[in-house]
XYZ file of C-alpha atoms in Angstrom:
717
model
C 96.598 153.674 127.260
C 94.380 153.596 123.977
C 93.950 149.720 124.020
C 93.514 150.114 128.064
C 90.474 152.150 127.668
C 89.150 150.186 124.572
C 89.514 146.597 126.535
C 87.907 148.376 129.728
C 84.955 149.544 127.982
C 84.325 146.409 126.563
C 84.471 145.215 129.724
C 82.083 147.507 131.213
C 79.766 147.514 128.181
C 79.228 143.445 128.609
C 79.003 143.696 132.763
C 75.508 144.933 133.152
C 73.870 141.866 131.045
C 76.552 139.455 133.392
C 75.730 140.902 136.401
C 71.369 140.940 135.637
C 72.143 136.989 135.132
C 74.090 136.514 138.493
C 71.630 134.796 140.960
C 71.067 132.144 138.350
C 72.961 129.119 139.017
C 73.108 127.294 135.682
C 76.377 127.286 134.769
C 76.987 129.415 131.270
C 77.475 127.602 127.984
C 81.078 126.956 126.957
C 82.558 128.832 124.208
C 81.730 127.295 120.973
C 78.277 125.060 122.332
C 79.931 121.683 123.078
C 78.330 119.870 125.214
C 79.435 119.728 129.060
C 82.317 116.703 129.382
C 81.282 115.569 133.216
C 84.414 113.650 133.844
C 86.888 116.622 133.338
C 84.085 119.569 134.561
C 85.412 121.059 131.211
C 83.828 121.195 127.102
C 83.892 118.463 124.886
C 87.103 117.709 123.971
C 85.917 115.012 121.144
C 86.829 115.517 117.201
C 83.337 116.552 116.149
C 83.226 120.203 117.524
C 85.539 122.573 116.000
C 85.513 125.725 118.064
C 88.471 127.994 116.292
C 87.067 130.258 113.749
C 84.661 132.316 115.353
C 81.634 129.467 114.964
C 81.605 126.677 116.272
C 80.958 123.463 113.608
C 81.015 120.105 112.901
C 84.333 118.960 112.045
C 82.728 117.836 108.389
C 81.308 120.660 108.066
C 84.488 122.580 107.920
C 85.212 123.722 104.309
C 88.984 124.154 105.396
C 91.186 121.676 106.016
C 91.308 121.061 109.695
C 92.555 118.753 112.310
C 92.136 118.053 116.107
C 94.314 116.592 118.929
C 93.107 115.666 122.301
C 92.701 112.937 124.862
C 95.073 109.804 124.227
C 96.265 111.062 121.174
C 97.657 114.778 122.698
C 98.783 112.391 125.434
C 100.401 109.683 122.911
C 102.535 112.462 120.944
C 103.032 114.574 123.819
C 106.707 116.346 123.760
C 108.418 119.761 125.184
C 107.204 121.841 121.683
C 104.179 122.576 120.288
C 105.910 121.724 116.666
C 107.173 118.311 117.465
C 104.001 117.268 119.392
C 101.892 118.438 116.315
C 104.154 116.862 113.564
C 102.084 114.292 112.655
C 99.347 115.839 111.717
C 98.257 116.042 108.033
C 100.161 119.158 106.450
C 102.268 119.697 109.213
C 105.870 119.104 109.790
C 108.190 121.201 111.963
C 110.854 123.995 112.349
C 113.173 121.700 114.498
C 115.446 124.592 115.703
C 116.860 121.578 118.308
C 114.437 119.969 120.934
C 113.751 123.367 122.379
C 112.495 125.650 119.410
C 110.388 123.780 117.039
C 107.556 125.516 115.953
C 104.556 124.312 113.600
C 104.880 124.716 109.951
C 101.552 124.514 107.805
C 101.333 123.877 103.972
C 104.896 124.739 103.781
C 104.447 128.301 105.351
C 106.202 129.268 109.019
C 107.239 132.253 110.397
C 104.561 135.556 110.163
C 102.992 133.639 107.527
C 101.136 131.064 110.647
C 99.287 132.594 114.124
C 100.083 129.976 117.373
C 97.125 131.115 119.711
C 96.495 130.463 123.161
C 93.023 129.715 123.596
C 91.974 132.370 120.801
C 94.258 134.866 121.501
C 98.342 135.082 120.122
C 101.495 133.826 122.465
C 102.418 137.572 122.349
C 106.239 136.274 122.389
C 108.813 136.761 119.754
C 108.818 133.431 118.286
C 107.871 134.862 114.611
C 111.382 136.915 114.723
C 113.585 133.953 114.658
C 113.996 130.392 114.185
C 115.492 129.923 117.690
C 112.803 131.950 119.497
C 110.756 129.565 121.458
C 106.704 129.515 121.538
C 105.584 130.341 124.512
C 102.999 127.679 125.107
C 103.547 124.876 127.411
C 101.213 121.453 125.844
C 101.825 119.867 129.057
C 98.349 122.166 129.513
C 97.037 121.830 126.897
C 93.353 119.842 127.308
C 93.010 120.367 123.089
C 94.960 121.767 119.793
C 92.972 122.736 116.708
C 94.847 123.220 113.273
C 93.155 125.400 110.600
C 94.393 125.504 107.583
C 93.208 127.331 104.562
C 91.260 130.298 104.020
C 89.085 129.861 107.606
C 92.687 131.447 109.363
C 92.541 134.676 108.129
C 89.726 135.378 110.429
C 92.626 135.413 113.168
C 94.560 137.497 110.643
C 96.194 138.657 107.707
C 99.302 137.100 108.709
C 97.456 133.182 109.196
C 97.834 132.749 105.091
C 99.000 129.305 106.187
C 96.963 128.482 109.218
C 96.387 128.858 112.615
C 97.008 126.743 115.704
C 95.119 127.234 118.587
C 95.837 125.720 121.889
C 93.285 125.636 124.202
C 93.434 125.196 128.219
C 91.059 125.656 131.012
C 93.388 128.468 132.598
C 90.139 130.750 132.701
C 87.033 127.857 133.820
C 84.313 127.747 131.596
C 82.077 126.122 133.960
C 81.132 125.421 137.414
C 82.992 121.571 138.242
C 79.890 119.367 138.553
C 81.428 118.274 142.093
C 82.490 121.684 142.843
C 86.125 120.884 142.077
C 88.089 119.303 139.168
C 91.942 117.647 139.268
C 93.870 116.735 136.275
C 97.670 116.256 136.231
C 100.241 114.671 134.100
C 104.053 113.015 134.556
C 106.313 111.848 131.866
C 109.699 110.699 130.861
C 111.243 110.643 128.376
C 114.517 108.264 127.240
C 116.290 110.366 124.592
C 116.462 113.806 126.591
C 116.037 111.834 130.015
C 112.868 113.884 130.340
C 111.475 114.568 133.760
C 107.934 116.592 132.868
C 104.886 117.004 134.878
C 101.939 119.474 134.873
C 98.925 119.822 137.359
C 95.712 122.101 136.813
C 92.259 122.006 139.234
C 89.629 124.310 139.333
C 87.762 124.978 142.809
C 83.877 126.252 142.949
C 84.261 129.136 145.488
C 80.748 129.905 145.059
C 77.764 128.257 142.296
C 78.927 131.233 140.121
C 82.915 131.794 141.035
C 85.296 129.231 140.201
C 88.924 129.903 140.722
C 91.892 128.166 138.721
C 95.536 127.255 139.328
C 97.917 125.320 137.090
C 101.253 124.985 137.025
C 104.078 122.508 135.425
C 108.230 121.537 135.449
C 110.279 120.250 132.154
C 114.201 119.214 132.870
C 115.843 117.918 130.240
C 119.636 116.768 128.855
C 121.185 116.720 126.350
C 119.529 114.634 122.918
C 120.326 111.282 122.662
C 120.580 111.159 118.273
C 120.591 108.194 116.050
C 124.024 108.830 114.597
C 126.427 111.488 114.048
C 125.776 115.134 114.526
C 126.686 116.516 111.539
C 124.945 115.298 108.127
C 127.074 113.583 105.671
C 127.636 116.440 103.366
C 128.898 118.397 106.942
C 130.715 116.086 107.993
C 133.120 115.530 104.721
C 133.365 119.702 104.782
C 134.532 119.666 108.340
C 137.481 116.560 107.669
C 138.562 118.211 104.888
C 139.118 121.929 106.909
C 140.824 119.176 109.352
C 142.894 118.693 106.395
C 143.433 122.137 105.430
C 144.271 123.652 108.540
C 145.522 121.094 111.370
C 146.770 123.948 113.351
C 143.552 125.621 113.755
C 142.103 126.296 116.775
C 139.203 124.387 115.921
C 139.030 120.460 115.878
C 137.839 119.817 113.183
C 138.211 116.505 112.921
C 136.865 116.192 116.346
C 133.821 117.741 115.575
C 133.199 115.586 112.281
C 133.489 112.577 114.574
C 130.619 113.454 117.172
C 127.916 111.563 117.574
C 125.186 109.802 120.215
C 124.592 113.021 121.620
C 123.650 116.976 120.891
C 125.065 118.776 122.910
C 123.900 121.828 124.127
C 120.689 120.902 123.469
C 119.520 120.367 127.931
C 116.400 122.841 128.912
C 115.105 123.220 131.734
C 111.113 125.337 132.521
C 108.418 125.745 134.513
C 104.998 128.075 134.497
C 102.996 128.674 137.208
C 99.234 130.223 136.441
C 95.986 131.154 138.391
C 92.499 132.519 137.213
C 88.762 133.762 138.427
C 85.824 132.966 136.482
C 82.365 134.277 137.457
C 79.731 131.915 134.923
C 75.904 132.609 135.332
C 73.020 131.949 133.369
C 73.912 135.076 131.206
C 77.490 134.629 130.678
C 80.798 134.151 132.398
C 83.849 137.042 133.032
C 87.504 135.306 133.761
C 90.654 136.611 134.054
C 94.098 134.804 134.447
C 97.839 135.333 135.380
C 100.551 132.991 133.678
C 104.156 133.442 134.420
C 106.498 130.973 131.946
C 110.246 130.313 132.564
C 112.536 128.940 130.785
C 116.459 128.179 130.065
C 117.407 126.228 127.262
C 120.083 125.472 124.661
C 120.539 126.140 120.850
C 122.301 123.130 118.897
C 125.832 124.485 117.671
C 126.352 125.204 114.309
C 129.893 124.420 114.024
C 132.525 125.809 112.286
C 133.253 124.066 109.023
C 135.940 126.091 107.547
C 139.053 127.673 109.011
C 138.688 131.015 110.829
C 134.993 130.292 111.366
C 133.556 130.844 114.852
C 130.981 129.268 116.339
C 129.238 129.506 119.856
C 127.140 127.743 121.881
C 124.435 129.925 122.665
C 122.053 129.449 125.221
C 118.460 131.267 125.865
C 117.055 132.851 129.473
C 113.622 133.398 128.597
C 110.568 135.088 131.516
C 107.492 136.168 130.245
C 104.407 137.333 132.446
C 100.933 137.751 131.290
C 97.621 138.562 131.840
C 94.728 137.139 130.185
C 90.578 137.910 129.809
C 87.846 136.662 128.518
C 84.113 137.459 128.620
C 80.544 136.360 127.015
C 77.111 137.627 127.415
C 74.370 135.273 126.178
C 72.041 137.909 124.064
C 68.542 137.227 122.360
C 67.407 138.489 119.041
C 69.451 138.877 116.224
C 72.673 138.186 117.913
C 73.440 135.510 119.955
C 76.227 136.822 122.118
C 78.448 138.851 122.781
C 82.427 137.816 123.042
C 85.695 139.284 124.421
C 88.672 137.790 124.555
C 91.916 139.863 125.450
C 95.840 139.600 126.897
C 98.715 141.688 127.659
C 102.277 140.313 128.589
C 105.964 141.402 129.289
C 108.701 139.334 127.785
C 111.990 139.342 127.332
C 114.601 136.589 126.802
C 118.382 137.194 126.955
C 120.600 135.313 124.782
C 123.788 133.852 126.726
C 127.442 132.810 125.457
C 129.053 129.665 127.036
C 130.523 132.195 129.862
C 127.238 133.183 130.667
C 127.643 136.733 130.021
C 124.419 138.201 128.235
C 125.444 138.914 124.402
C 122.378 139.865 122.831
C 118.481 140.930 124.976
C 114.965 140.603 123.788
C 112.550 142.744 124.954
C 108.554 142.436 123.908
C 105.418 144.076 125.239
C 102.125 143.192 123.826
C 98.548 143.504 123.951
C 96.284 141.819 121.972
C 92.204 141.993 122.068
C 89.414 140.430 120.322
C 85.601 141.284 120.358
C 83.146 139.146 118.797
C 79.311 139.731 118.152
C 77.706 136.325 117.023
C 74.467 135.955 115.117
C 71.619 133.851 115.933
C 70.602 130.909 113.642
C 68.109 132.465 111.436
C 66.348 130.386 108.240
C 70.040 128.497 107.463
C 71.930 131.798 107.863
C 74.583 132.274 110.517
C 77.484 134.511 111.254
C 80.073 136.598 113.296
C 81.514 139.674 113.196
C 84.038 141.755 115.124
C 87.258 143.485 115.621
C 90.732 142.847 116.556
C 93.371 144.875 118.007
C 97.110 144.364 118.422
C 99.949 146.545 119.866
C 103.862 145.282 119.944
C 106.723 147.428 121.676
C 109.834 144.931 120.135
C 113.764 145.878 121.385
C 116.262 144.388 120.910
C 119.492 145.332 122.462
C 123.548 143.896 122.780
C 126.367 144.132 120.232
C 124.204 141.894 117.752
C 120.999 143.658 117.658
C 119.701 142.998 114.064
C 116.809 145.183 114.819
C 116.009 148.584 115.909
C 113.287 149.357 118.447
C 109.852 149.372 116.596
C 106.381 149.387 117.556
C 103.801 147.508 115.413
C 100.005 148.558 115.872
C 97.573 147.020 113.815
C 93.357 147.366 113.698
C 91.667 144.185 112.227
C 87.431 144.595 111.303
C 86.551 141.330 109.812
C 83.204 138.994 109.448
C 82.269 135.562 108.404
C 78.558 134.671 106.836
C 77.221 131.163 106.503
C 74.644 129.720 104.123
C 73.105 126.592 104.610
C 70.374 125.046 102.145
C 70.049 121.262 102.765
C 72.956 119.599 101.090
C 74.339 122.944 100.008
C 76.580 125.048 102.492
C 78.469 128.261 101.857
C 79.939 131.094 103.764
C 82.088 134.192 103.010
C 84.235 135.747 105.127
C 86.463 139.337 104.591
C 88.740 141.116 107.262
C 90.028 144.865 107.095
C 93.131 145.462 108.745
C 95.354 148.744 109.191
C 99.100 147.805 110.375
C 101.472 150.965 111.324
C 105.091 149.747 111.525
C 107.458 152.508 112.915
C 111.575 152.094 114.000
C 113.627 153.741 116.401
C 116.526 153.757 118.795
C 118.186 156.300 121.351
C 121.452 155.265 119.480
C 123.138 156.761 116.751
C 123.200 153.782 114.931
C 123.222 154.702 111.612
C 122.485 151.869 109.852
C 118.778 151.214 110.874
C 115.790 152.755 109.484
C 114.039 155.459 111.426
C 110.888 156.045 110.417
C 107.149 154.208 109.768
C 105.457 152.516 107.457
C 101.265 152.271 106.907
C 99.988 149.826 105.465
C 95.810 149.124 104.441
C 95.277 145.327 103.706
C 91.762 144.006 102.517
C 91.326 140.155 102.251
C 88.472 137.976 101.599
C 87.336 134.266 101.428
C 83.858 132.287 99.701
C 83.597 129.117 99.557
C 80.735 126.230 99.049
C 80.570 122.573 99.772
C 77.723 120.076 98.288
C 76.346 116.797 100.389
C 76.749 114.469 97.801
C 75.367 112.222 100.534
C 74.634 111.700 103.870
C 78.084 110.854 104.538
C 80.208 112.502 102.004
C 80.593 115.983 100.995
C 82.861 118.143 98.534
C 83.684 121.828 98.362
C 85.660 124.584 97.241
C 87.162 127.837 98.714
C 88.456 131.093 96.933
C 90.653 133.238 98.892
C 92.580 136.631 98.175
C 94.603 138.256 100.683
C 97.014 141.045 101.744
C 99.920 140.616 104.293
C 101.941 143.770 105.352
C 105.561 143.419 106.037
C 106.659 142.367 109.510
C 108.887 144.455 111.553
C 111.580 142.301 110.636
C 111.137 141.454 107.220
C 111.403 145.890 107.174
C 113.975 146.516 109.529
C 116.566 144.123 109.792
C 119.741 144.842 109.821
C 122.721 143.121 111.837
C 124.338 139.486 112.666
C 121.951 137.385 114.155
C 123.972 134.718 116.720
C 120.668 132.196 116.885
C 120.911 131.786 112.978
C 124.349 132.521 112.320
C 123.406 135.009 109.418
C 123.613 138.550 108.677
C 119.811 139.312 108.247
C 118.855 142.326 105.938
C 115.459 144.232 106.052
C 113.775 146.045 102.763
C 111.882 148.981 104.506
C 110.492 149.781 101.200
C 108.108 146.494 100.603
C 104.763 146.453 99.255
C 101.739 144.347 100.487
C 102.230 140.534 100.278
C 99.141 139.654 98.182
C 97.974 136.103 96.873
C 95.199 134.116 95.740
C 94.330 130.786 97.123
C 92.176 127.734 95.751
C 91.708 124.707 97.897
C 89.188 121.831 97.038
C 88.303 119.306 100.036
C 86.587 115.996 100.104
C 84.736 114.895 103.712
C 83.601 111.253 104.055
C 82.964 110.075 107.945
C 80.381 107.147 108.285
C 80.178 103.761 110.141
C 83.558 102.527 109.801
C 85.491 104.768 107.855
C 86.623 108.448 107.435
C 88.146 110.718 105.048
C 89.338 113.939 105.083
C 91.324 115.207 101.711
C 92.693 118.773 100.591
C 94.327 119.989 97.284
C 95.365 123.600 97.163
C 96.941 126.410 95.143
C 98.461 129.229 95.863
C 99.621 132.048 93.632
C 101.899 135.079 95.447
C 102.855 138.251 94.293
C 105.176 140.195 96.408
C 106.184 137.336 98.182
C 108.685 137.925 100.480
C 111.772 135.486 100.998
C 114.881 135.208 102.707
C 117.779 134.624 100.093
C 121.271 134.610 100.197
C 123.050 137.926 98.836
C 126.627 138.649 98.155
C 128.664 139.429 101.325
C 129.146 143.336 99.393
C 125.499 143.768 100.284
C 125.724 143.287 104.005
C 129.186 145.305 104.333
C 127.410 148.033 102.146
C 124.457 148.375 104.835
C 126.633 148.262 107.803
C 129.382 150.402 106.284
C 127.421 153.298 108.702
C 128.425 151.697 111.576
C 131.235 150.864 110.555
C 130.734 147.123 111.196
C 132.422 144.229 110.024
C 129.801 141.457 108.462
C 131.202 137.873 109.493
C 128.829 135.594 108.785
C 126.930 134.421 105.210
C 124.476 137.451 104.039
C 120.596 137.103 103.951
C 118.494 139.723 102.293
C 115.187 139.862 102.585
C 113.535 139.961 99.271
C 110.014 140.379 97.221
C 109.129 138.016 94.354
C 106.282 136.460 92.430
C 105.721 132.463 94.084
C 103.800 129.597 93.945
C 103.024 127.090 96.409
C 100.485 123.623 95.585
C 100.388 120.183 97.420
C 98.132 118.210 99.274
C 97.014 116.657 102.386
C 95.094 113.285 102.926
C 94.399 112.046 106.222
C 92.242 108.551 106.751
C 90.867 105.825 108.477
C 88.806 102.545 108.103
C 87.863 99.916 110.589
C 89.527 96.355 109.654
C 87.557 94.076 112.261
C 86.162 93.686 115.484
C 87.910 90.691 118.309
C 86.162 90.087 121.080
C 86.400 93.999 123.118
C 88.699 95.646 120.768
C 88.119 97.371 117.785
C 90.991 97.158 114.530
C 91.593 99.978 113.069
C 93.845 101.450 109.973
C 94.972 104.873 109.491
C 97.030 106.932 107.017
C 98.137 110.769 106.159
C 99.785 111.608 103.021
C 100.852 115.147 102.521
C 103.118 117.229 99.731
C 103.707 120.775 99.252
C 105.716 122.339 96.243
C 106.838 125.840 96.569
C 108.820 127.973 93.871
C 110.325 131.254 93.453
C 109.426 133.067 89.686
C 113.201 133.015 88.498
C 114.554 132.007 91.436
C 114.068 128.287 91.886
C 112.416 126.558 95.167
C 111.848 128.204 98.275
C 114.157 127.449 100.765
C 112.886 124.973 103.620
C 109.865 122.814 102.003
C 109.118 119.930 103.881
C 108.979 116.717 101.375
C 106.664 114.093 100.167
C 105.451 112.424 103.668
C 103.735 109.043 104.127
C 102.447 107.720 107.954
C 100.641 104.649 108.385
C 99.307 102.381 111.360
C 97.272 99.960 112.835
C 95.275 100.576 116.501
C 93.452 98.359 118.281
C 91.408 99.778 120.562
C 89.381 98.866 123.450
C 87.680 100.797 126.554
C 90.787 99.412 128.805
C 93.345 98.948 126.658
C 94.671 100.528 123.000
C 97.965 99.459 121.609
C 99.069 101.673 117.974
C 102.114 100.613 115.724
C 102.998 103.167 112.800
C 105.476 103.815 110.133
C 106.543 107.154 108.661
C 108.292 107.516 105.766
C 109.846 111.146 104.911
C 111.209 111.278 101.138
C 114.304 112.648 99.869
C 114.140 116.426 99.852
C 116.152 117.526 96.632
C 114.100 120.781 95.555
C 116.541 123.268 97.414
C 117.362 126.666 97.543
C 121.068 127.663 95.651
C 122.174 128.274 99.605
C 120.652 124.716 100.711
C 122.075 121.183 101.184
C 119.672 118.238 99.834
C 118.617 116.305 103.142
C 118.350 112.495 102.886
C 114.578 110.287 103.291
C 114.051 108.664 106.364
C 111.650 105.967 107.856
C 110.849 105.953 111.425
C 108.800 103.148 113.458
C 106.569 104.037 116.390
C 104.885 102.147 118.821
C 102.671 102.726 122.029
C 100.147 101.117 124.764
C 97.552 103.184 126.386
C 96.112 101.537 129.531
C 93.047 103.252 130.759
C 91.588 100.604 134.171
C 88.769 102.279 135.453
C 85.718 103.225 133.442
C 84.127 106.694 133.444
C 87.470 107.751 134.612
C 90.658 109.810 132.784
C 93.378 108.102 134.426
C 95.125 106.677 131.921
C 99.320 105.234 131.335
C 100.945 105.405 128.222
C 104.159 103.683 127.054
C 105.564 104.533 124.222
C 108.259 103.752 121.772
C 108.972 106.589 118.974
C 112.215 106.071 116.589
C 112.312 102.019 117.924
C 115.336 101.152 115.183
C 117.580 104.717 115.854
C 117.527 105.902 112.440
C 119.505 109.356 111.865
C 116.342 111.918 110.629
C 117.223 115.567 109.671
C 113.798 117.433 108.796
C 114.144 119.977 105.394
C 112.214 122.658 107.271
C 114.981 123.080 109.563
C 117.240 125.665 109.423
C 119.736 123.368 111.490
C 119.278 119.879 109.474
C 123.413 119.475 108.707
C 123.901 119.951 112.733
C 121.093 119.218 114.437
C 119.071 115.644 114.214
C 115.925 114.764 115.633
C 115.532 112.449 118.337
C 117.252 109.070 118.604
C 114.856 106.079 120.205
C 112.930 107.554 122.710
C 111.083 105.241 124.995
C 107.988 106.908 127.151
C 106.054 106.567 129.630
C 103.063 108.836 130.692
C 100.699 108.719 133.540
C 97.657 111.169 133.112
C 94.898 111.709 136.299
C 92.085 113.365 135.812
C 89.213 113.089 139.451
């Protein structure tokens, strides 16, 4: 109720200014002040404007590591999950919990240290709770995706210490279409999983100030084709040994070791639908939207490798209903504009057994609201301040419930100030958060913590850059962050079928704190581009999950008289260090007739260690990616090679990951000038190699896709 009143009061405060300008037919400026693109009736999707981070800036002016994917690049790399769609960007990997639940990993950070946003606000799901829970964001409907790494991401929450992924769509229209309507669609086929997918979005100007939007998407896949055996060599050897040791075991270990070519239990079917309405005037805009997300997807089997082990083939039946609001009022004087962004959603998913019986049910109700006050630029000084509210009521019901019913409420206050003096630019930001977490349950299960924890955290960052020349700029950022533990890190105590682990939290955790340092180099000139970052993070009270003796979980489960028959994983705090680099470069090699020949490359690396323990688990290794592309107005062709090195710096409970090399190629045809219609043919993993990500919990049981031939048609009118 308090949240509803807060949002209602903010909207009521914005309405008079909006109504005052209601008769002005001029379209409102889009958030981020990006120029209008007549071809699609929305904001510019070029790489030069970054809208994430409160204040719109040119890409070369952002002090932290930043990436943008849109247009042809987004169409070429589009996959069913946001993690796989972004996995080629510098500093980005993916959790790869099968083809249906893959989330972005930024600089080795994942889970509660990375925020995935839908048009600037959280996805309001439970994807941060476990690697097998999908992010409720549909890449098919994305216009553009921006990735911020480093200190700038802290304005979206202390949990964004790794970075922010912001998926921008047009569900709430930003401008009135020039032609009175806008229609865009995409259809795609992928051979690796017999993927059939499509999305459609349209805007219609009901009046000169009122725009109606509708969209929908559908995706259906079969089991994923892979480039070799289902099990890794280490897991196959273990399965063969079990077959010899226990020939009469109910599980046929020898047959498991022989599985190859197809990844069982990896099919999916997902559909979405949404509608929005926006009032757009010269004085601002006010829009609302409703969306529905429905998905049924399989989780690759974590096969039994020892006599007596059990194995499951779970599927997740997921539904979310969501309401969104966005409002902006243009102001004069000290303030340039006032923005409000809010979302409320109801979410549930059922974990289904092989007989379709519901084993465990997850229920989540969440609200997030964000108010921003943008300052006018005055003598090289600009800035933005605001507040953010988040509330989540989360409950897990069933025999394998590993969390008590819990509530998280968080209030944040933030500011970002920027200064520009000729070639010198500087910025400073700060965020205060008050977080309350409470755990309760209606059952008499004594293993769960009952009570509440409160945390107050203060995070700050400062950075400066200097223009060595008109094209080159160097920068340095320093940040101090504090993060409150999440509900699962505090309250977990139970078996989780999706990850095949008994998870145990610690309700006595302290704030996680870190110092971060980042050096950047940006070079953008005629025929070339270079963006490079090097970073170092020093953590105290770093929270990680490590394997513990079975007696630890047995003691925690004893009050409920439960049997612990899964490996015991225990959240712990310790000091830690992260450091690494990322480089993204391109160079124009030649011009041949109508074609520009460009070469580009990406390199990234992260090293993470827990003091007196060893390597942080699931850290991606060194990766190199290089491509050559021929570009013209109507036809573009590309070939690229990606090499991922071995990962032998592993936690005690992990297995090494072999390196791999993938070759990909694509061709894009845009036959009509000034029209966004295009046909893309791409071939990924052309040589059908067996590839596994070190960052995946399921790397020994679920390799990446094998050879995948994709055809994508995109239309915009």
